[in-house]
Amino acid sequence: MATVPVDIEPHSGFRLKKRLMPFAKVDKQLLQDRLVPCHELASHVAQWTSIRVGHKPDANWATLAIVERVIVGDEADQVLVAQLTNMRGVVFYAFVTGKAFKTYRDKIPMGTVVGVARPTILRPADVQAPVGLGVQNVHQLFLVGVSKDMDLCEAYVGSNGNEDDAKRCSATVDRRSGTLCDRHTIHMCGQSRNGRMELASGDSGIEIGWATTSVDRKNGRTNYQRLDAALATSARIKRTYTYIVPGKGPMNTMAKIINKTPTVDKAKVEKDKKAWTNFLDGRTDPGAMMIRKVKGIEEKKQVNVLSKEAFLKIHNKSKVDKEEEEKKVQSKEARQGTSLT
């Protein structure tokens, strides 16, 4: 039986089970921009955050990574956060907004090999936060293919030990190293150890983790060294980091805007105002007047049904009495003049 050749992306070394962009096009894209491997990303980005003397670093660079998780924010926010990794302990985040969000919202599921070109370097709010990149334009993100090696852990986890509603573990794994995540591998090894008397009676332990290899030039021996950054990956993934995203303000890796101004529903406010207006109609007590001020309701001007003379008689009798007295004097003088003639 003939062996099917594996498609290996030469720039990153990722194995592909499906290619989405032809090799020639990827090669052309990376000829325009300097390729920065994931493990060099932190030191490369530090050039923009540290104090420099002389020329600024070149902004024409790109990196390749695998999508490990995607979180889409609220519909009104128009943002998604992609957690990217090289499956060797390096994790960073891409905040996709603007036209890029509308184009790639449903096109970058877990396992997609993506390229990020000329991104905006985001300022983190946490000191030990991973690299955060901003992607606003369509050309800043390109899809290379689908990873052959990234998959979900095959273990199933039930809530409160109930296996009936068990769900698949959400941790990602490198299938070249196994089908279970570190936590479930340790659990399976513990179960196996309890079933073997020669291991159960001893005090030996087991530790699961990643290691780097190096070959000794003198004797050709392979040396294995513990990779602490990789061991802390699972704990780091569960943490939430905050970055300053252009046009959005502070936003965390759960695609939530920090200190977000509540959206005002004008129709609801108008409906509420109308209800209060009807309720307060005809009320003139101090409480009603205060509510009108708070809700911005204008008080209706009272229409007087009485004539001006009648109104003055009620509220300002002194002026009416004076006018009437003058009219009486004039009328009396007129009668006296008539009688003399």
mmCIF file of C-alpha atoms in Angstrom, residues 74 76-77 248-250 256-265:
data_model
loop_
_atom_site.group_PDB
_atom_site.id
_atom_site.type_symbol
_atom_site.label_atom_id
_atom_site.label_comp_id
_atom_site.label_asym_id
_atom_site.label_seq_id
_atom_site.Cartn_x
_atom_site.Cartn_y
_atom_site.Cartn_z
ATOM 1 C CA ASP A 74 -21.140 40.514 21.541
ATOM 2 C CA ALA A 76 -22.572 45.018 18.854
ATOM 3 C CA ASP A 77 -18.823 44.849 19.591
ATOM 4 C CA LYS A 248 -12.456 49.405 21.400
ATOM 5 C CA GLY A 249 -10.479 50.381 24.474
ATOM 6 C CA PRO A 250 -9.509 47.864 27.182
ATOM 7 C CA LYS A 256 -15.330 41.426 26.672
ATOM 8 C CA ILE A 257 -14.843 45.200 26.657
ATOM 9 C CA ILE A 258 -13.803 46.491 30.080
ATOM 10 C CA ASN A 259 -15.813 49.440 31.497
ATOM 11 C CA LYS A 260 -18.105 49.300 28.520
ATOM 12 C CA THR A 261 -20.621 52.144 28.256
ATOM 13 C CA PRO A 262 -24.131 50.632 28.307
ATOM 14 C CA THR A 263 -26.009 50.876 25.034
ATOM 15 C CA VAL A 264 -29.052 53.140 25.390
ATOM 16 C CA ASP A 265 -32.253 51.794 23.844
#
